[in-house]
Tab-separated table of C-alpha atoms and ligand atoms in Angstrom:
chain	number	residue	atom	x	y	z
J	1	MET	CA	55.736	119.854	135.408
J	2	SER	CA	59.477	119.723	135.809
J	3	LYS	CA	61.709	121.481	133.331
J	4	ARG	CA	62.580	119.441	130.256
J	5	ILE	CA	66.210	118.671	129.625
J	6	GLN	CA	67.470	119.496	126.145
J	7	SER	CA	70.534	118.288	124.291
J	8	ILE	CA	73.621	120.500	124.349
J	9	ARG	CA	73.795	123.265	121.733
J	10	GLY	CA	75.575	122.047	118.604
J	11	MET	CA	75.285	118.387	119.660
J	12	HIS	CA	72.463	116.674	117.823
J	13	ASP	CA	70.448	113.502	118.003
J	14	VAL	CA	70.526	111.934	114.577
J	15	LEU	CA	67.113	110.439	113.836
J	16	PRO	CA	65.876	108.345	110.920
J	17	PRO	CA	65.934	108.962	108.002
J	18	GLU	CA	69.081	111.144	108.484
J	19	SER	CA	70.682	108.375	110.530
J	20	THR	CA	69.937	105.916	107.726
J	21	LEU	CA	71.622	108.210	105.226
J	22	LEU	CA	74.700	108.698	107.416
J	23	ARG	CA	74.980	104.962	108.030
J	24	ALA	CA	74.667	104.244	104.304
J	25	ILE	CA	77.375	106.796	103.488
J	26	GLU	CA	79.662	105.308	106.150
J	27	ASN	CA	79.099	101.772	104.869
J	28	SER	CA	79.732	102.788	101.312
J	29	LEU	CA	82.961	104.659	102.123
J	30	GLN	CA	84.215	101.902	104.390
J	31	GLY	CA	83.661	99.400	101.587
J	32	ILE	CA	85.970	101.470	99.401
J	33	LEU	CA	88.605	101.608	102.143
J	34	ARG	CA	88.535	97.834	102.304
J	35	GLN	CA	89.084	97.699	98.545
J	36	TYR	CA	92.202	99.844	98.928
J	37	GLY	CA	93.578	97.699	101.759
J	38	TYR	CA	92.972	100.039	104.716
J	39	HIS	CA	92.301	98.736	108.239
J	40	GLU	CA	90.204	100.260	110.981
J	41	ILE	CA	91.712	101.716	114.135
J	42	ARG	CA	89.445	102.626	117.070
J	43	ILE	CA	90.806	105.421	119.196
J	44	PRO	CA	89.421	106.698	122.518
J	45	LEU	CA	87.113	109.705	122.695
J	46	LEU	CA	89.201	111.151	125.514
J	47	GLU	CA	92.918	111.848	125.558
J	48	GLN	CA	95.314	113.761	127.747
J	49	THR	CA	95.063	117.452	126.872
J	50	GLU	CA	98.824	117.555	126.395
J	51	LEU	CA	98.545	115.305	123.321
J	52	PHE	CA	96.582	117.877	121.331
J	53	LYS	CA	98.601	120.829	122.583
J	54	ARG	CA	101.821	119.191	121.504
J	55	SER	CA	100.624	117.928	118.133
J	56	LEU	CA	98.221	120.562	116.802
J	57	GLY	CA	100.244	123.495	118.168
J	58	GLU	CA	99.439	125.939	120.973
J	59	VAL	CA	98.481	128.755	118.611
J	60	THR	CA	95.913	127.012	116.448
J	61	ASP	CA	92.159	127.670	116.432
J	62	ILE	CA	91.464	124.265	117.893
J	63	VAL	CA	93.824	124.480	120.860
J	64	GLU	CA	93.247	128.170	121.554
J	65	LYS	CA	89.485	128.169	121.564
J	66	GLU	CA	87.741	125.005	120.420
J	67	MET	CA	88.666	122.157	122.768
J	68	TYR	CA	86.392	120.568	125.357
J	69	THR	CA	88.885	120.329	128.180
J	70	PHE	CA	88.189	119.444	131.801
J	71	ASP	CA	89.834	117.980	134.879
J	72	ASP	CA	88.655	114.472	135.726
J	73	ARG	CA	88.225	113.177	139.272
J	74	ASN	CA	91.946	112.579	139.620
J	75	GLY	CA	92.707	116.142	138.598
J	76	ASP	CA	94.155	115.067	135.210
J	77	SER	CA	93.453	117.429	132.334
J	78	LEU	CA	91.551	115.540	129.622
J	79	THR	CA	90.155	116.651	126.262
J	80	LEU	CA	87.380	115.260	124.064
J	81	ARG	CA	89.086	114.472	120.762
J	82	PRO	CA	88.824	117.413	118.348
J	83	GLU	CA	90.481	115.386	115.548
J	84	GLY	CA	91.941	111.927	114.972
J	85	THR	CA	95.496	112.243	113.698
J	86	ALA	CA	97.117	112.962	117.066
J	87	SER	CA	95.514	109.888	118.651
J	88	CYS	CA	96.578	107.635	115.762
J	89	VAL	CA	100.172	108.787	116.134
J	90	ARG	CA	100.001	108.395	119.907
J	91	ALA	CA	98.656	104.845	119.451
J	92	GLY	CA	101.323	104.077	116.856
J	93	ILE	CA	104.135	105.106	119.175
J	94	GLN	CA	102.564	103.435	122.192
J	95	HIS	CA	102.078	100.060	120.456
J	96	GLY	CA	105.136	100.279	118.242
J	97	PHE	CA	103.247	99.432	115.039
J	98	LEU	CA	104.665	102.353	113.078
J	99	TYR	CA	108.034	100.872	112.417
J	100	SER	CA	107.495	97.174	111.647
J	101	GLN	CA	105.755	97.752	108.328
J	102	PRO	CA	103.902	100.569	106.568
J	103	GLN	CA	100.365	101.115	107.779
J	104	ARG	CA	97.157	102.165	106.091
J	105	LEU	CA	94.519	102.961	108.710
J	106	TRP	CA	91.064	104.535	108.949
J	107	TYR	CA	88.742	105.644	111.735
J	108	CYS	CA	85.203	106.941	111.853
J	109	GLY	CA	83.175	108.532	114.620
J	110	PRO	CA	82.282	111.641	116.592
J	111	PHE	CA	84.645	114.555	117.221
J	112	PHE	CA	84.149	117.596	119.417
J	113	ARG	CA	84.931	121.271	118.936
J	114	HIS	CA	83.478	124.240	120.780
J	115	GLU	CA	82.660	126.299	117.696
J	116	ARG	CA	79.753	128.580	116.900
J	117	PRO	CA	77.056	126.166	115.696
J	118	GLN	CA	75.647	126.828	112.210
J	119	LYS	CA	74.812	124.793	109.137
J	120	GLY	CA	77.721	122.427	108.469
J	121	ARG	CA	79.428	123.342	111.734
J	122	TYR	CA	78.539	121.538	114.931
J	123	ARG	CA	80.066	120.925	118.341
J	124	GLN	CA	79.752	117.192	117.943
J	125	PHE	CA	80.286	116.118	114.343
J	126	HIS	CA	81.423	112.999	112.523
J	127	GLN	CA	84.586	112.432	110.585
J	128	LEU	CA	85.920	109.596	108.557
J	129	GLY	CA	89.678	109.845	108.569
J	130	VAL	CA	92.575	107.973	107.045
J	131	GLU	CA	96.200	107.900	108.220
J	132	THR	CA	99.149	106.211	106.555
J	133	PHE	CA	102.561	105.645	108.118
J	134	GLY	CA	105.888	104.641	106.625
J	135	TYR	CA	105.359	105.874	103.062
J	136	VAL	CA	107.709	108.663	102.174
J	137	GLY	CA	106.945	109.334	98.497
J	138	PRO	CA	104.265	111.271	96.637
J	139	ASP	CA	102.654	108.002	95.515
J	140	ILE	CA	100.783	107.716	98.808
J	141	ASP	CA	99.711	111.381	98.657
J	142	ALA	CA	98.275	110.613	95.231
J	143	GLU	CA	96.628	107.430	96.502
J	144	LEU	CA	94.829	109.410	99.220
J	145	ILE	CA	93.521	111.823	96.616
J	146	ILE	CA	92.532	109.089	94.151
J	147	LEU	CA	90.787	107.244	96.967
J	148	THR	CA	88.714	110.286	97.920
J	149	ALA	CA	87.862	110.989	94.270
J	150	HIS	CA	86.657	107.383	94.070
J	151	MET	CA	84.467	108.009	97.114
J	152	TRP	CA	82.735	111.025	95.538
J	153	LYS	CA	81.923	108.903	92.513
J	154	LYS	CA	80.658	105.996	94.574
J	155	ILE	CA	78.212	108.057	96.617
J	156	LYS	CA	77.294	110.053	93.492
J	157	LEU	CA	77.781	113.566	94.799
J	158	PRO	CA	75.548	115.766	92.663
J	159	MET	CA	78.474	118.044	91.814
J	160	GLN	CA	82.109	117.076	91.591
J	161	PRO	CA	83.953	118.871	94.423
J	162	LYS	CA	87.080	120.817	93.471
J	163	LEU	CA	90.517	119.728	94.548
J	164	GLN	CA	93.069	122.261	95.729
J	165	ILE	CA	96.631	121.265	96.462
J	166	ASN	CA	99.683	123.005	97.821
J	167	THR	CA	103.000	122.171	99.408
J	168	LEU	CA	104.266	123.597	102.668
J	169	GLY	CA	107.846	122.453	102.068
J	170	SER	CA	110.191	121.121	104.721
J	171	SER	CA	110.125	122.687	108.154
J	172	GLN	CA	113.547	124.296	107.510
J	173	ALA	CA	112.382	125.887	104.263
J	174	ARG	CA	109.251	127.038	106.015
J	175	GLN	CA	111.291	128.622	108.777
J	176	SER	CA	113.206	130.881	106.403
J	177	TYR	CA	110.028	131.685	104.458
J	178	ARG	CA	108.329	132.537	107.753
J	179	GLU	CA	110.922	135.215	108.456
J	180	LYS	CA	110.439	136.743	105.007
J	181	LEU	CA	106.691	136.697	105.482
J	182	ILE	CA	106.891	138.372	108.888
J	183	HIS	CA	109.165	141.010	107.412
J	184	TYR	CA	106.679	141.648	104.596
J	185	LEU	CA	103.579	141.676	106.809
J	186	GLN	CA	105.173	143.983	109.345
J	187	GLN	CA	105.103	146.781	106.785
J	188	TYR	CA	101.294	146.589	106.859
J	189	LYS	CA	100.891	145.961	110.548
J	190	ASP	CA	98.321	148.741	110.988
J	191	LYS	CA	96.130	147.321	108.249
J	192	LEU	CA	96.029	143.799	109.689
J	193	ASP	CA	92.997	142.824	111.745
J	194	LYS	CA	93.345	141.975	115.417
J	195	GLU	CA	93.606	138.235	114.853
J	196	ALA	CA	96.282	138.687	112.185
J	197	GLN	CA	98.276	140.994	114.434
J	198	HIS	CA	98.181	138.330	117.099
J	199	ARG	CA	99.236	135.673	114.567
J	200	LEU	CA	102.051	137.803	113.181
J	201	GLN	CA	104.531	136.642	115.769
J	202	THR	CA	103.052	133.242	116.578
J	203	ASN	CA	101.691	131.670	113.385
J	204	PRO	CA	102.080	134.147	110.488
J	205	MET	CA	101.306	131.618	107.739
J	206	ARG	CA	97.764	131.374	109.045
J	207	ILE	CA	97.281	135.015	108.023
J	208	LEU	CA	97.412	133.844	104.378
J	209	ASP	CA	94.312	131.823	105.121
J	210	SER	CA	92.295	134.830	106.322
J	211	LYS	CA	88.942	135.498	104.674
J	212	ASN	CA	88.915	139.173	105.739
J	213	PRO	CA	88.231	141.152	102.503
J	214	ASP	CA	90.189	144.167	103.765
J	215	MET	CA	93.381	142.127	103.915
J	216	GLN	CA	93.099	140.342	100.571
J	217	GLU	CA	95.344	142.742	98.706
J	218	ILE	CA	98.096	142.427	101.281
J	219	ILE	CA	97.743	138.654	101.163
J	220	GLN	CA	97.748	138.509	97.368
J	221	ASN	CA	101.039	140.393	97.202
J	222	ALA	CA	102.758	138.466	99.967
J	223	PRO	CA	105.847	136.420	99.027
J	224	SER	CA	104.805	132.934	97.904
J	225	LEU	CA	105.958	129.852	99.713
J	226	LEU	CA	106.200	128.038	96.376
J	227	GLU	CA	109.152	130.253	95.509
J	228	HIS	CA	110.966	129.382	98.730
J	229	LEU	CA	110.728	125.626	98.610
J	230	ASP	CA	113.601	123.240	99.322
J	231	ALA	CA	114.608	121.098	96.329
J	232	GLU	CA	113.241	117.860	97.785
J	233	SER	CA	109.782	119.271	98.492
J	234	ALA	CA	109.629	120.912	95.082
J	235	GLU	CA	110.443	117.586	93.395
J	236	HIS	CA	107.904	115.752	95.588
J	237	PHE	CA	105.232	118.254	94.561
J	238	ILE	CA	106.047	117.890	90.863
J	239	GLN	CA	105.852	114.107	91.103
J	240	LEU	CA	102.474	114.341	92.813
J	241	GLN	CA	101.133	116.529	90.023
J	242	LYS	CA	102.460	114.057	87.464
J	243	ILE	CA	100.493	111.198	89.002
J	244	LEU	CA	97.350	113.319	89.265
J	245	ASP	CA	97.681	114.342	85.608
J	246	GLU	CA	98.239	110.750	84.572
J	247	THR	CA	95.162	109.536	86.492
J	248	GLU	CA	93.077	112.435	85.184
J	249	ILE	CA	92.337	114.028	88.510
J	250	GLU	CA	91.678	117.721	88.090
J	251	TYR	CA	93.240	120.055	90.616
J	252	GLN	CA	94.117	123.624	91.238
J	253	ILE	CA	97.325	124.749	92.927
J	254	ASN	CA	96.432	127.164	95.702
J	255	PRO	CA	99.630	128.660	97.142
J	256	ARG	CA	97.612	130.114	100.021
J	257	LEU	CA	96.264	126.801	101.214
J	258	VAL	CA	98.060	126.449	104.550
J	259	ARG	CA	95.702	124.340	106.717
J	260	GLY	CA	95.024	125.224	110.313
J	261	LEU	CA	97.323	122.825	112.096
J	262	ASP	CA	101.010	123.016	112.815
J	263	TYR	CA	101.919	119.450	112.007
J	264	TYR	CA	101.636	119.530	108.220
J	265	SER	CA	104.656	119.523	105.868
J	266	LYS	CA	105.002	119.116	102.104
J	267	THR	CA	101.675	118.160	100.439
J	268	VAL	CA	98.402	119.577	101.719
J	269	PHE	CA	95.046	119.329	99.966
J	270	GLU	CA	91.363	120.176	100.342
J	271	TRP	CA	88.231	119.117	98.514
J	272	ILE	CA	85.777	121.988	98.244
J	273	ALA	CA	82.121	121.615	97.301
J	274	ASP	CA	79.717	124.170	95.899
J	275	GLY	CA	76.444	124.681	97.664
J	276	LEU	CA	77.619	124.518	101.263
J	277	GLY	CA	78.151	128.244	101.811
J	278	ALA	CA	81.044	129.104	104.068
J	279	GLN	CA	81.364	125.486	105.237
J	280	ALA	CA	82.539	124.291	101.841
J	281	THR	CA	85.473	122.035	102.682
J	282	ILE	CA	84.319	118.444	102.824
J	283	CYS	CA	87.710	116.792	103.122
J	284	ALA	CA	91.171	118.000	104.057
J	285	GLY	CA	94.546	116.439	104.619
J	286	GLY	CA	98.203	116.238	103.820
J	287	ARG	CA	101.608	114.997	104.947
J	288	TYR	CA	102.855	115.302	108.497
J	289	ASP	CA	106.309	113.757	108.363
J	290	GLY	CA	107.520	115.440	111.558
J	291	LEU	CA	104.670	114.594	113.903
J	292	VAL	CA	105.726	111.143	115.083
J	293	GLU	CA	109.090	112.478	116.220
J	294	GLN	CA	107.458	115.544	117.727
J	295	LEU	CA	105.346	113.242	119.924
J	296	GLY	CA	108.356	111.271	121.105
J	297	GLY	CA	108.578	108.475	118.519
J	298	LYS	CA	111.273	107.601	116.010
J	299	SER	CA	110.995	109.621	112.816
J	300	CYS	CA	108.313	108.162	110.502
J	301	PRO	CA	106.775	109.661	107.349
J	302	ALA	CA	103.010	110.023	107.450
J	303	ALA	CA	100.071	111.348	105.464
J	304	GLY	CA	96.300	111.374	105.897
J	305	PHE	CA	93.009	113.204	105.584
J	306	ALA	CA	89.659	113.619	107.313
J	307	MET	CA	86.229	114.285	105.877
J	308	GLY	CA	83.117	115.727	107.501
J	309	LEU	CA	80.210	113.302	107.167
J	310	GLU	CA	77.452	115.836	107.964
J	311	ARG	CA	78.677	118.017	105.105
J	312	LEU	CA	78.663	115.031	102.739
J	313	ALA	CA	75.157	114.089	103.851
J	314	SER	CA	73.872	117.598	103.287
J	315	LEU	CA	75.275	117.570	99.740
J	316	LEU	CA	73.182	114.477	99.093
J	317	GLU	CA	69.968	116.016	100.421
J	318	GLY	CA	67.207	115.828	97.853
J	319	THR	CA	69.217	113.751	95.377
J	320	ALA	CA	68.407	110.382	93.859
J	321	THR	CA	71.273	108.847	95.838
J	322	GLN	CA	69.651	109.954	99.061
J	323	ALA	CA	66.322	108.489	97.989
J	324	GLN	CA	68.048	105.250	97.102
J	325	LEU	CA	70.154	105.084	100.262
J	326	VAL	CA	67.333	105.800	102.687
J	327	ASP	CA	64.709	103.712	100.885
J	328	PRO	CA	62.477	102.664	103.791
J	329	THR	CA	60.919	99.712	101.953
J	330	ILE	CA	60.759	96.380	103.723
J	331	ASP	CA	59.802	93.180	101.972
J	332	VAL	CA	57.343	91.369	104.203
J	333	TYR	CA	55.045	92.387	107.046
J	334	MET	CA	53.656	89.371	108.899
J	335	VAL	CA	50.021	89.809	109.948
J	336	LEU	CA	49.369	87.332	112.762
J	337	MET	CA	45.860	86.559	114.037
J	338	GLY	CA	45.798	84.787	117.408
J	339	GLU	CA	48.348	83.277	119.751
J	340	ASP	CA	49.128	80.182	117.653
J	341	ALA	CA	49.682	82.285	114.543
J	342	GLU	CA	51.938	84.628	116.507
J	343	MET	CA	54.104	81.704	117.517
J	344	ALA	CA	54.185	80.199	114.011
J	345	GLY	CA	54.781	83.626	112.447
J	346	LEU	CA	57.730	84.323	114.690
J	347	LYS	CA	59.383	81.091	113.600
J	348	LEU	CA	58.540	81.590	109.927
J	349	ALA	CA	59.960	85.125	109.955
J	350	GLU	CA	63.189	83.859	111.463
J	351	HIS	CA	63.355	81.096	108.848
J	352	LEU	CA	62.869	83.607	106.005
J	353	ARG	CA	65.544	85.981	107.316
J	354	THR	CA	68.014	83.106	107.554
J	355	GLN	CA	67.225	81.482	104.211
J	356	VAL	CA	66.844	84.732	102.238
J	357	PRO	CA	69.575	86.890	103.777
J	358	THR	CA	68.858	89.931	101.610
J	359	SER	CA	65.240	90.081	102.763
J	360	SER	CA	63.696	92.307	105.416
J	361	VAL	CA	60.821	90.795	107.371
J	362	VAL	CA	58.862	92.558	110.123
J	363	THR	CA	56.443	90.710	112.394
J	364	ASN	CA	53.375	92.355	113.858
J	365	CYS	CA	53.853	92.870	117.585
J	366	GLY	CA	51.130	93.850	120.028
J	367	GLY	CA	48.195	91.945	118.456
J	368	GLY	CA	45.235	93.853	117.025
J	369	SER	CA	42.359	93.219	114.616
J	370	ILE	CA	43.059	92.251	111.001
J	371	LYS	CA	42.115	95.768	110.000
J	372	SER	CA	44.547	97.478	112.352
J	373	GLN	CA	47.356	95.040	111.480
J	374	MET	CA	46.830	95.657	107.757
J	375	LYS	CA	46.983	99.391	108.440
J	376	ARG	CA	50.309	98.945	110.186
J	377	ALA	CA	51.541	96.759	107.332
J	378	ASP	CA	50.719	99.510	104.879
J	379	LYS	CA	52.339	102.200	107.005
J	380	SER	CA	55.497	100.119	107.389
J	381	GLN	CA	56.174	100.560	103.629
J	382	ALA	CA	56.210	96.777	103.222
J	383	ARG	CA	55.743	95.395	99.727
J	384	LEU	CA	54.000	92.210	100.854
J	385	ALA	CA	51.795	91.150	103.752
J	386	PHE	CA	51.991	87.498	104.801
J	387	ILE	CA	48.791	86.714	106.679
J	388	LEU	CA	48.563	83.847	109.132
J	389	GLY	CA	45.160	83.171	110.742
J	390	GLU	CA	43.344	80.091	112.006
J	391	ASP	CA	42.460	78.847	108.489
J	392	GLU	CA	45.970	79.292	107.210
J	393	LEU	CA	47.442	77.482	110.193
J	394	GLU	CA	45.087	74.553	109.813
J	395	ASN	CA	45.938	74.148	106.123
J	396	ASN	CA	49.623	75.077	106.299
J	397	LEU	CA	49.034	78.038	104.028
J	398	ILE	CA	49.967	81.698	103.892
J	399	THR	CA	47.759	84.380	102.396
J	400	VAL	CA	49.884	86.849	100.459
J	401	LYS	CA	48.657	90.394	99.806
J	402	TYR	CA	50.466	92.727	97.427
J	403	LEU	CA	50.571	96.100	99.125
J	404	ARG	CA	52.205	98.201	96.400
J	405	GLU	CA	50.584	96.866	93.243
J	406	LYS	CA	47.083	96.155	91.970
J	407	ARG	CA	47.027	92.408	92.034
J	408	ASP	CA	44.805	89.697	93.546
J	409	GLN	CA	45.962	88.052	96.707
J	410	ASP	CA	47.633	84.634	96.542
J	411	SER	CA	47.555	81.630	98.728
J	412	ILE	CA	50.821	79.693	98.997
J	413	ALA	CA	51.951	76.625	100.908
J	414	ARG	CA	54.021	77.399	103.963
J	415	THR	CA	56.808	75.178	102.674
J	416	GLU	CA	57.018	77.375	99.581
J	417	ALA	CA	57.506	80.598	101.494
J	418	VAL	CA	61.270	80.752	100.918
J	419	SER	CA	61.173	80.130	97.175
J	420	PHE	CA	58.194	82.458	96.781
J	421	LEU	CA	60.077	85.306	98.492
J	422	GLU	CA	63.259	84.601	96.517
J	423	ASN	CA	61.361	84.761	93.254
J	424	PHE	CA	59.543	87.876	94.265
J	425	LEU	CA	62.775	89.680	95.169
J	426	ASN	CA	64.584	88.589	92.022
J	427	LYS	CA	61.852	89.792	89.712
D	1	ATP	P1	86.938	124.463	108.741
D	1	ATP	O1	87.858	125.321	107.918
D	1	ATP	O2	85.621	124.216	108.069
D	1	ATP	O3	86.828	124.917	110.155
D	1	ATP	P2	88.939	122.602	109.581
D	1	ATP	O4	90.155	122.979	108.829
D	1	ATP	O5	88.809	123.026	110.991
D	1	ATP	O6	87.636	123.025	108.763
D	1	ATP	P3	89.647	119.809	109.681
D	1	ATP	O7	90.181	119.885	111.052
D	1	ATP	O8	90.571	119.686	108.558
D	1	ATP	O9	88.676	121.053	109.441
D	1	ATP	O10	88.545	118.658	109.609
D	1	ATP	C1	88.287	117.917	108.421
D	1	ATP	C2	86.844	118.054	107.979
D	1	ATP	O11	85.949	117.838	109.055
D	1	ATP	C3	86.467	119.435	107.483
D	1	ATP	O12	86.843	119.602	106.159
D	1	ATP	C4	84.972	119.440	107.642
D	1	ATP	O13	84.349	118.769	106.553
D	1	ATP	C5	84.777	118.637	108.902
D	1	ATP	N1	84.577	119.520	110.065
D	1	ATP	C6	85.536	120.189	110.753
D	1	ATP	N2	84.990	120.879	111.774
D	1	ATP	C7	83.646	120.628	111.739
D	1	ATP	C8	82.532	121.028	112.540
D	1	ATP	N3	82.676	121.803	113.601
D	1	ATP	N4	81.298	120.560	112.188
D	1	ATP	C9	81.136	119.758	111.116
D	1	ATP	N5	82.130	119.333	110.333
D	1	ATP	C10	83.382	119.757	110.634
D	2	MG	MG1	87.828	124.603	111.951
């Protein structure tokens, strides 16, 4: 026997019922996005490597060690998208849609990062992301947060995730803070771990994000960015908090929330859920007012977020929402005895699906005795079996069997099938 080929580590087939749950979550969240006036953008899975290097920053986890990068047949360096923001900005500049009017966009699909696979962390995973362009004030930051809070309610997360917010200030303010931070951290250089020592010169703010317990004291006592803010960013942050207070969204200010990517400025936020272990962040985002210019466009304010769908799905595992979303029930299984019945059944099923659009109707395929077809009907989780045999055909009747309740079978006229099914579903 030849060797079996397996899927790549960290890249999973999603089978039912997990696929059903993911699809239901996506549909539900996309419905909310429509309510808020957001439009879908579809971006390619592959981009030039340069795009991510220039937008995310050379010394970020993603660019340093997580990208799937390869040369294609022309020798061009391409990368499987590790995130969506860079592509949205690239598309905005390329098609010029950033400047005509403000934009509210969303995308959803697979992303790729070469990380160590574990629960909640995969090499191919799914994100739903939102990007807005042309809105400069804190009102849009608040809208993004209100929108996500609405999503948690809609999919009935068993526990309300916690919101953390912070502001990174303007890039000028950050620059002068950066120098102070380097100066402070340098005093403890010997106590910093290897990664932090490396980051000290390249990306010192990321050190604040470190989970290393030996460095926590140093981090706790580091100068706080909140005390080095420019006036405009400070005011923006206060306004954001005002709106959140007014709309009764609970939050915690975390001055050490810095996010992993270079492009953020002013507001950043994360939603953190209990019960996911180390992979607790289900949604993260913020403003990136400088990115459009950095990628060669005209300056344009921007803000967005992305959420991990696998992490959301795992929060719903074992809950009533999951049971409801992946309910495998179908309404009718058509048991068809003989060639004529098969033909008539096919047409009747099509008629029912058209006339009763909420219904699900499965026809028996592959023939079989009445006994084996009834077995399949039962296994299919159908609520009703519609049986068509020679007798039924001759008399234009359908025999109806109730598969999930103790009740005698019925015989109905074929012309009544639609109203019968409507009544049954509306009961
Ligand atoms: P983390 O700190 O968990 O590595 P991140 O800061 O790298 O997250 P973002 O780039 O902000 O994550 O992505 C947004 C969301 O996408 C995350 O909050 C998470 O829910 C999800 N996500 C990110 N990386 C992965 C992954 N490898 N597998 C599954 N979900 C992921
Ligand atoms: Mg990461």
